[in-house]
CSV table of C-alpha atoms in Angstrom, one decimal:
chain,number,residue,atom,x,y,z
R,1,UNK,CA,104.5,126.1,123.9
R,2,UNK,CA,107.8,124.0,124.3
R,3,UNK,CA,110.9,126.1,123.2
R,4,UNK,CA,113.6,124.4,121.4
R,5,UNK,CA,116.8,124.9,122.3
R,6,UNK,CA,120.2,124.5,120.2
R,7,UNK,CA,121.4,121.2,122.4
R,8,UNK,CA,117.6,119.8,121.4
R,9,UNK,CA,118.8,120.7,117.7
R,10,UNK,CA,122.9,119.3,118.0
R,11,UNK,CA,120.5,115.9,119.4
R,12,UNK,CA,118.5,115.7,116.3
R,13,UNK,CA,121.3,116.0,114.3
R,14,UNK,CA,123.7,113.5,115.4
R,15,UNK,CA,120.7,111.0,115.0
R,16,UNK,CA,120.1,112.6,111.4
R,17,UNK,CA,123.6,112.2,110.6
R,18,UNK,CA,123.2,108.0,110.8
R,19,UNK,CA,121.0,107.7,108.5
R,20,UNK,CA,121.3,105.4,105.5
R,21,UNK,CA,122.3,107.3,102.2
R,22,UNK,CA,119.1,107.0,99.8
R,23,UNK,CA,117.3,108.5,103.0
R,24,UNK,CA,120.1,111.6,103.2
R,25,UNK,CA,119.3,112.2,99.5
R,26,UNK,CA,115.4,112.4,100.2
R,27,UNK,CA,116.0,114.7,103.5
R,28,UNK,CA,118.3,117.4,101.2
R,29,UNK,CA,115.2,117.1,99.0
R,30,UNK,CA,112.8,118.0,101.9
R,31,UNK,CA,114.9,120.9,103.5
R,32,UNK,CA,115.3,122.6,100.5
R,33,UNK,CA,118.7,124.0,102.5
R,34,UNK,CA,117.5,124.4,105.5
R,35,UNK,CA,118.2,121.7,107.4
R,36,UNK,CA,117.9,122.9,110.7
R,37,UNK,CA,114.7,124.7,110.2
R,38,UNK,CA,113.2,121.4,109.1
R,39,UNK,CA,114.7,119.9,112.0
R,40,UNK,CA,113.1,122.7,114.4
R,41,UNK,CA,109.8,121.8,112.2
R,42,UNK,CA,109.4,118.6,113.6
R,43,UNK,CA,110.6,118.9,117.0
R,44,UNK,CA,107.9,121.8,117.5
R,45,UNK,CA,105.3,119.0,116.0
R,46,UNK,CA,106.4,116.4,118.4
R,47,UNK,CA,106.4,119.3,121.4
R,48,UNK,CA,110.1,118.8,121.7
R,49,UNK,CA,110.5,114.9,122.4
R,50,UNK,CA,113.8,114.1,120.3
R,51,UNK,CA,113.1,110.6,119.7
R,52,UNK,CA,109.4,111.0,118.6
R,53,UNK,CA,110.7,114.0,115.9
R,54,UNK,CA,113.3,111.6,114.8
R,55,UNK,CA,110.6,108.8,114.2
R,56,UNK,CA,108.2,111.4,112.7
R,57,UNK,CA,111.1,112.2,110.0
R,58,UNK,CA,111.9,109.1,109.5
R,59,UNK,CA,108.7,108.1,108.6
R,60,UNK,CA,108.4,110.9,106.7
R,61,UNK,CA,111.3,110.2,104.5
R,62,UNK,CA,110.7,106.7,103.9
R,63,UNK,CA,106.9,107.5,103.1
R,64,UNK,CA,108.4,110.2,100.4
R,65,UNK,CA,110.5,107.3,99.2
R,66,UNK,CA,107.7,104.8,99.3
R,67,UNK,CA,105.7,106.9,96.9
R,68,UNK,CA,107.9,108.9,94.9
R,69,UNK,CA,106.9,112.2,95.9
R,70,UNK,CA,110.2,113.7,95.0
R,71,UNK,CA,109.0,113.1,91.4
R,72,UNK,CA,105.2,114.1,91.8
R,73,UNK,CA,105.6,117.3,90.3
R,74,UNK,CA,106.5,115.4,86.9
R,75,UNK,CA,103.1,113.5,87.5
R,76,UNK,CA,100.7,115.2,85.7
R,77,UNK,CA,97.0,114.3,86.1
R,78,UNK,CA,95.8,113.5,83.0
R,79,UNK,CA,93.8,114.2,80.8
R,80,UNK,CA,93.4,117.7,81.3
R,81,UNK,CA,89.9,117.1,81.0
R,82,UNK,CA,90.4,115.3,84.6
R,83,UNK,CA,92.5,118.1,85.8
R,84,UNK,CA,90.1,120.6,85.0
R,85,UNK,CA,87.3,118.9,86.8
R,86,UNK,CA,89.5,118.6,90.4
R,87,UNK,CA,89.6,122.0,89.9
R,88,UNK,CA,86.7,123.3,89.7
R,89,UNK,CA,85.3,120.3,93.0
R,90,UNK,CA,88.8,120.9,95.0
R,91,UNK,CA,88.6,125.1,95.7
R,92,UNK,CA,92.2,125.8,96.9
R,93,UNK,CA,94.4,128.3,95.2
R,94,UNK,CA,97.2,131.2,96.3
R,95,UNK,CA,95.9,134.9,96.3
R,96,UNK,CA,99.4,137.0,97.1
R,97,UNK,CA,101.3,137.1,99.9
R,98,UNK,CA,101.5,138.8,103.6
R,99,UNK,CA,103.4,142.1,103.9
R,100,UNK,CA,106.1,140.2,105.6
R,101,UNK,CA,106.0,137.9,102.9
R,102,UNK,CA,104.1,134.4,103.0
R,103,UNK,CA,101.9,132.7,100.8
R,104,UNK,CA,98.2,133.1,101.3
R,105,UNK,CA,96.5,129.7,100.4
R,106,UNK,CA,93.0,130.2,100.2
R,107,UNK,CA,90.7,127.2,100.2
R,108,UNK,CA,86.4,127.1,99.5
R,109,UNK,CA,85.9,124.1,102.4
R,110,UNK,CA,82.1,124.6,101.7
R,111,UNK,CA,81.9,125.0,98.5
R,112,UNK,CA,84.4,122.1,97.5
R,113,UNK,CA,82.5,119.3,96.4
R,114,UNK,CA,85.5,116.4,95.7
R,115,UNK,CA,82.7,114.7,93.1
R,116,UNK,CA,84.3,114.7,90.4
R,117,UNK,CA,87.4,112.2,90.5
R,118,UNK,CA,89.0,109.4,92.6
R,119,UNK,CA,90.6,110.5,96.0
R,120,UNK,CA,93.8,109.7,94.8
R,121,UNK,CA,93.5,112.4,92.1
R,122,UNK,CA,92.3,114.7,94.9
R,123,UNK,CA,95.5,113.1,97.6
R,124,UNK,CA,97.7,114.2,94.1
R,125,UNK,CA,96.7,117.3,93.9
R,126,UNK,CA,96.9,118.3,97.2
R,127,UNK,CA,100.4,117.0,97.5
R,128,UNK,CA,101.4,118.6,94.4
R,129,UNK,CA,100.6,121.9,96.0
R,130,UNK,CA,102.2,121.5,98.9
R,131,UNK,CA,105.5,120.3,96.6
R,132,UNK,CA,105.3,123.0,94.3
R,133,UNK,CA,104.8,125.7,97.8
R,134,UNK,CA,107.7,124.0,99.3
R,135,UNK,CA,110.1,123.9,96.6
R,136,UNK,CA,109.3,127.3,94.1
R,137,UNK,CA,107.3,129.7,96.3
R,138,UNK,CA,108.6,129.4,99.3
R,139,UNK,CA,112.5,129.8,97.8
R,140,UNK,CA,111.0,132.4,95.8
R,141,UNK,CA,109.6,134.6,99.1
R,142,UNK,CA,112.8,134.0,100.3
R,143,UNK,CA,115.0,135.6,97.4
R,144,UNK,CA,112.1,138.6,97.0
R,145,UNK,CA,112.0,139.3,100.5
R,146,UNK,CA,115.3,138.9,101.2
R,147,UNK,CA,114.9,136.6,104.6
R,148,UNK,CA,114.2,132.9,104.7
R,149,UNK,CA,110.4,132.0,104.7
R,150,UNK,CA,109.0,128.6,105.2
R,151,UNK,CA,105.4,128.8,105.9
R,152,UNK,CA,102.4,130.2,104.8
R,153,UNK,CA,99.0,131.5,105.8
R,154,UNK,CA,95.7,129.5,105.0
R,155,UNK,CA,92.0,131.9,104.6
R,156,UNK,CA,89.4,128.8,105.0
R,157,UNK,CA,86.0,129.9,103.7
R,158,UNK,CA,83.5,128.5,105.1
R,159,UNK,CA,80.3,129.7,102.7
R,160,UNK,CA,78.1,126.9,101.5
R,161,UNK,CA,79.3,124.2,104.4
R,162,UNK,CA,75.9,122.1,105.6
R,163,UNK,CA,75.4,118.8,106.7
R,164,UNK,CA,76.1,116.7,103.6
R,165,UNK,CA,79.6,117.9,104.0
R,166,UNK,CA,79.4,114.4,106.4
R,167,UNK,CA,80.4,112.6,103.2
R,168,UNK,CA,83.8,114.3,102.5
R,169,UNK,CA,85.1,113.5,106.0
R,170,UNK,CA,87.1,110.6,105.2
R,171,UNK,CA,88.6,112.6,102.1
R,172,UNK,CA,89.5,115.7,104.7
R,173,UNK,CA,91.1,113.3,107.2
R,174,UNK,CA,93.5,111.8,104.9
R,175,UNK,CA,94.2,115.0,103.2
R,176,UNK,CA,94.9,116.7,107.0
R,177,UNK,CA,96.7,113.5,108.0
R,178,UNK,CA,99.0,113.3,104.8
R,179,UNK,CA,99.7,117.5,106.3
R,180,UNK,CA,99.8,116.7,109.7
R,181,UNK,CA,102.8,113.8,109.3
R,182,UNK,CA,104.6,114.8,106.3
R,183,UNK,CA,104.1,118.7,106.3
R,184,UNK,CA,104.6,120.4,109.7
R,185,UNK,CA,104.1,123.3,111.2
R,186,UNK,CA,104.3,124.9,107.3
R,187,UNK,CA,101.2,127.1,107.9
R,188,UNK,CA,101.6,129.8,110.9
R,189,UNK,CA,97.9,130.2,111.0
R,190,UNK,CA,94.4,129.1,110.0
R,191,UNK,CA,92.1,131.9,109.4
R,192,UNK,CA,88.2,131.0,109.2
R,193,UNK,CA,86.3,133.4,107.1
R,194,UNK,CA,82.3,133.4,106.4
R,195,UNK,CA,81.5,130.5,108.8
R,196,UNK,CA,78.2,129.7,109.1
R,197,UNK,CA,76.4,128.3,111.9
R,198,UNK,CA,76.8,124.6,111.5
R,199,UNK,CA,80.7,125.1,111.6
R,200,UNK,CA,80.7,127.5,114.6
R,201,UNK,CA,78.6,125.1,116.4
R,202,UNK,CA,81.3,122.2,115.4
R,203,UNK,CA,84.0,124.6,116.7
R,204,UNK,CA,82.7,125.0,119.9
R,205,UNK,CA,82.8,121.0,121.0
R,206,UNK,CA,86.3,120.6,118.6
R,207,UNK,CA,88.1,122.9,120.0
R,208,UNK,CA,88.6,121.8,123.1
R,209,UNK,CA,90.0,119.1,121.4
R,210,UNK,CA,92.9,120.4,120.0
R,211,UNK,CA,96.6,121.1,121.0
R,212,UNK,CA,97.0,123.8,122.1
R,213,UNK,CA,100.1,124.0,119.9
R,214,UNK,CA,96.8,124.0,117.3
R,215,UNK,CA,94.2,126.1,119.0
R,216,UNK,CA,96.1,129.6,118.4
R,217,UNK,CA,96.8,128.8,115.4
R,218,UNK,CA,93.1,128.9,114.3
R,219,UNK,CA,91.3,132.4,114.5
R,220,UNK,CA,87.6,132.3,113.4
R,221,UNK,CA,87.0,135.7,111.7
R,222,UNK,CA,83.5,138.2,111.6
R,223,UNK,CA,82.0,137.9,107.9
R,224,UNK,CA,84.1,137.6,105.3
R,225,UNK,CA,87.2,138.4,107.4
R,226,UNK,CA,88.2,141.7,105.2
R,227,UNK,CA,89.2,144.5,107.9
R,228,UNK,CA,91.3,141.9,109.9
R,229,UNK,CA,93.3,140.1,107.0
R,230,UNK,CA,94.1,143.9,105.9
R,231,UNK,CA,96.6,144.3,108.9
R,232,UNK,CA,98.3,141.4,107.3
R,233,UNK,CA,98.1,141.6,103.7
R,234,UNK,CA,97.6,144.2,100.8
R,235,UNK,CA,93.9,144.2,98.9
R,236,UNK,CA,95.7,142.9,96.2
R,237,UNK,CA,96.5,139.6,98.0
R,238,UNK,CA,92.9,139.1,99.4
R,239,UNK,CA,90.9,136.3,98.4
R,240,UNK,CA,88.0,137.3,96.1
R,241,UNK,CA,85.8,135.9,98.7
R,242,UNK,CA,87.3,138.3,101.3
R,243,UNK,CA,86.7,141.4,98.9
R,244,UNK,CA,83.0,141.6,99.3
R,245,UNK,CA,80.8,142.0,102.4
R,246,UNK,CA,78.1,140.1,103.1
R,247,UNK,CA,77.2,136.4,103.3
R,248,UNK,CA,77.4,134.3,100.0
R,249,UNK,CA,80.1,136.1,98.3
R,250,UNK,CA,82.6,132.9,97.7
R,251,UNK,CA,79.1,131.4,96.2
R,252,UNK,CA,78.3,134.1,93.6
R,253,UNK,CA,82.0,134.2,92.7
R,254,UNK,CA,81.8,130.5,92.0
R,255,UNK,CA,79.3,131.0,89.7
R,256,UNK,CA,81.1,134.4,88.1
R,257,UNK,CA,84.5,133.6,88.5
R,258,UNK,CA,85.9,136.8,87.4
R,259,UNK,CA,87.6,139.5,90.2
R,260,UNK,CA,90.7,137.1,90.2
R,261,UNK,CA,88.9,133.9,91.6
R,262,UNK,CA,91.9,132.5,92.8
R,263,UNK,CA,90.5,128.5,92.5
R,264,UNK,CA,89.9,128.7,88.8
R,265,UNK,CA,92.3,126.5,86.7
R,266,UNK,CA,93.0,130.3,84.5
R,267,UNK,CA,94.2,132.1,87.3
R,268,UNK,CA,97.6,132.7,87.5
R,269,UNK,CA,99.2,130.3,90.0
R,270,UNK,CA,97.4,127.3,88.6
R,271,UNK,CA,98.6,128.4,85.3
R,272,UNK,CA,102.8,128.4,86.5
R,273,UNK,CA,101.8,125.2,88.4
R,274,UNK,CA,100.4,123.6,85.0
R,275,UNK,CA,102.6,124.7,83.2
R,276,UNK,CA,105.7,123.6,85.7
R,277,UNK,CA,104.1,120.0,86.3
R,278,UNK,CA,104.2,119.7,82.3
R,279,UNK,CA,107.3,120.7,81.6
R,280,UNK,CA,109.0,119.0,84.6
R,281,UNK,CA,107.2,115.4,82.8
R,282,UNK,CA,108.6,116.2,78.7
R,283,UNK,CA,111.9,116.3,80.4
R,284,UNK,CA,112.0,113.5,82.4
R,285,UNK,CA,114.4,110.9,80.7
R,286,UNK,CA,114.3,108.4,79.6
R,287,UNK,CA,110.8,109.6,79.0
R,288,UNK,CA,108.0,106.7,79.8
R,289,UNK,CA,104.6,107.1,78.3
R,290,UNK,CA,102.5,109.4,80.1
R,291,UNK,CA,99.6,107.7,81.6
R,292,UNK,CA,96.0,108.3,82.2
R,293,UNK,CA,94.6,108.7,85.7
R,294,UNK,CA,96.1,109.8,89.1
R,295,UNK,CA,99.7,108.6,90.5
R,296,UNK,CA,98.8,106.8,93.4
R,297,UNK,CA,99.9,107.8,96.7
R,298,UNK,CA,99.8,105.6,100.1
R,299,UNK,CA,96.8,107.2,102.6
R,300,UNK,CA,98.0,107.4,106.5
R,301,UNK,CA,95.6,106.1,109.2
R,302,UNK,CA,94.2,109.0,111.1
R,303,UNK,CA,95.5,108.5,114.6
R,304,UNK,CA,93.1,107.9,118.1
R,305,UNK,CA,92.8,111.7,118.2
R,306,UNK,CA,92.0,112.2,114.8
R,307,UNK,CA,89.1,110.0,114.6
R,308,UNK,CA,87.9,111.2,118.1
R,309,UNK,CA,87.3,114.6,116.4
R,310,UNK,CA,86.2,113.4,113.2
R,311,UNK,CA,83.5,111.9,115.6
R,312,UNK,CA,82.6,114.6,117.4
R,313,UNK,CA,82.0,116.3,114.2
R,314,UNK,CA,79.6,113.9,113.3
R,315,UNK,CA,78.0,113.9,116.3
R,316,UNK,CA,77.7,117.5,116.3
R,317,UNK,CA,76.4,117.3,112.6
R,318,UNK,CA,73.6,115.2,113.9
R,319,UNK,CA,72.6,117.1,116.3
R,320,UNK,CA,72.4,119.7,114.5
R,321,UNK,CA,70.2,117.7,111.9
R,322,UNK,CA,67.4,116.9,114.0
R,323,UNK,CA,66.9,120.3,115.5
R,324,UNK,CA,63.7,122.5,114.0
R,325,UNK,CA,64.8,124.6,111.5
R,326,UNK,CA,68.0,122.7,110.2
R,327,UNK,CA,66.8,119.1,109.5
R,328,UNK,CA,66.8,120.3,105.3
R,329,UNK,CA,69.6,123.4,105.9
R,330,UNK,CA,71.1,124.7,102.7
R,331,UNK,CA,74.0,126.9,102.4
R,332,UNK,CA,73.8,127.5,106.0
R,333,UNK,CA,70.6,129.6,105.9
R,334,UNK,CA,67.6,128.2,108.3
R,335,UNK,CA,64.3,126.9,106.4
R,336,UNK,CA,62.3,129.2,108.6
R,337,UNK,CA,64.0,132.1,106.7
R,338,UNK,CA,66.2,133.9,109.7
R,339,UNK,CA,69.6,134.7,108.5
R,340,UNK,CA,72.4,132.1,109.7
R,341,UNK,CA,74.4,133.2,112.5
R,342,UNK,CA,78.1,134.0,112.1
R,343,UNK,CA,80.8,132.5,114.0
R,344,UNK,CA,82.8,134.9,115.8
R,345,UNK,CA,84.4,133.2,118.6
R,346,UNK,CA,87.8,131.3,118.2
């Protein structure tokens, strides 16, 4: 992993300093007061190369600009009704935080549908998160804990993932494309929880894809992941579908959504971000007429690499399809009966 070094970081800035002002306005608004933190961001993301981290901002600030995401937290989706429904198809939500003090995101990848509104009210959403992360949670960790924190944990369960999953691809790889160009290096790592054996199988011919800089940051769990995210993080900040053992948990919880199921619109983080998002749009002035439907955001095009993986996923998929015993798989359990096997290996 390339090491950056404080002559790497005095480089950066001299090229940061020349930029125009409406872009210097943007970039205050994206380090949050850490500027060379954010700096360090993407030189890590661009394994050190000064000039391609300087691009990569660049084009990160003038794609902020572009499409107003300093303002998308005053961008509700409306109506609620809408809302409500990316909610319950787009499982992503925050259960606590680590004992050295960062966010845990937790996200139902195979139980998240994304059938119930436009991509662009999905793309919002996401980006909302990651806005509302970046600029009241994260400054928040970092008064509570008393040290700066600027990245968070993700807890990926994989319950319900099978082969239809084929249709949210395209979704996925703007979603992780939007991450990988305009978020970096914000999550330290990636924990895979209740994978079935469709998604160890993908892991397995994906992986060696990967940078390397993206491999470790990746660690594919037993079950439901409990015993190892404890050396981490309290019970209290565990996912509800890290609480129980067994297969199937995230499912049942879906359909019981008590024990703190932190995707439901009730629970407590969606409720601040709600409630923030609204109040953020009455006091934006003058105040224009808030309308109905998503706030449109520009989609990146995956690069060569990302659409080699997306695929070898669909390769995989296939394969996978025409084998006995998984042509009609369903929540990752063989029609022959035989329990699924987990994915252990990272």
């Amino acid at each position: 992993m390339v090491i950056i070094t404080q002559d790497m970081i005095k480089q950066f800035q001299s090229l940061i300093e020349a930029i125009d002002e409406p872009i210097k306005i943007t970039y205050e608004n994206l380090h949050q007061g850490y500027p060379t933190e954010t700096m360090i961001r993407f030189l890590k993301a661009r394994d050190g190369n000064i000039s391609k981290a300087h691009k990569m901002l660049l084009d990160c600030l003038n794609w902020r600009i572009e499409n107003q995401i300093d303002k998308i937290l005053s961008k509700p989706i409306l109506p609620v009704e809408l809302y409500r429904s990316v909610r319950e198809s787009q499982l992503i939500g925050m259960s606590g935080y680590t004992k050295d003090g960062r966010p845990v995101i937790a996200v139902g990848v195979g139980l998240s549908t994304y059938d119930k509104a436009s991509i662009h009210s999905y793309v919002q959403s996401h980006i909302q998160i990651n806005e509302y992360r970046d600029r009241i949670i994260l400054p928040s960790a970092t008064k509570n804990f008393d040290r700066h924190i600027s990245t968070c944990v993700k807890v990926l369960d994989m319950t319900g993932l099978k082969l239809s999953h084929l249709n949210q691809i395209k979704l996925l790889t703007v979603i992780s494309s939007i991450d990988d160009l305009n978020y970096p290096e914000k999550t330290d790592t990636y924990y895979i929880v209740n994978a079935p054996y469709v998604f160890s199988a993908c892991w397995k011919v994906v992986k060696p894809l990967l940078q390397e800089r993206t491999r470790k940051k990746v660690q594919v769990l037993s079950g439901c992941g409990k015993d190892e995210l404890l050396k981490i993080m309290d019970y209290e900040s565990l996912p509800h579908f890290c609480r129980r053992q067994g297969s199937g948990s995230s499912r049942n919880a879906r359909l019981n959504p008590g024990d703190d199921c932190c995707f439901s619109l009730d629970h407590g983080f969606h409720q601040q971000l709600y409630d923030y998002i609204n109040h953020q749009a009455a006091g934006m002035k003058p105040r224009a007429p808030l309308k109905q439907g998503s706030f449109h955001v520009g989609f990146p095009e995956p690069d060569l690499m990302d659409r080699k993986i997306v695929q070898t996923i669909e390769t995989e998929f296939h394969k996978i399809e025409n084998q006995n015993g998984f042509a009609h798989e369903q929540d990752g359990v063989k029609t022959n009966g035989d329990e699924h096997q987990k994915g252990t290996d990272a």
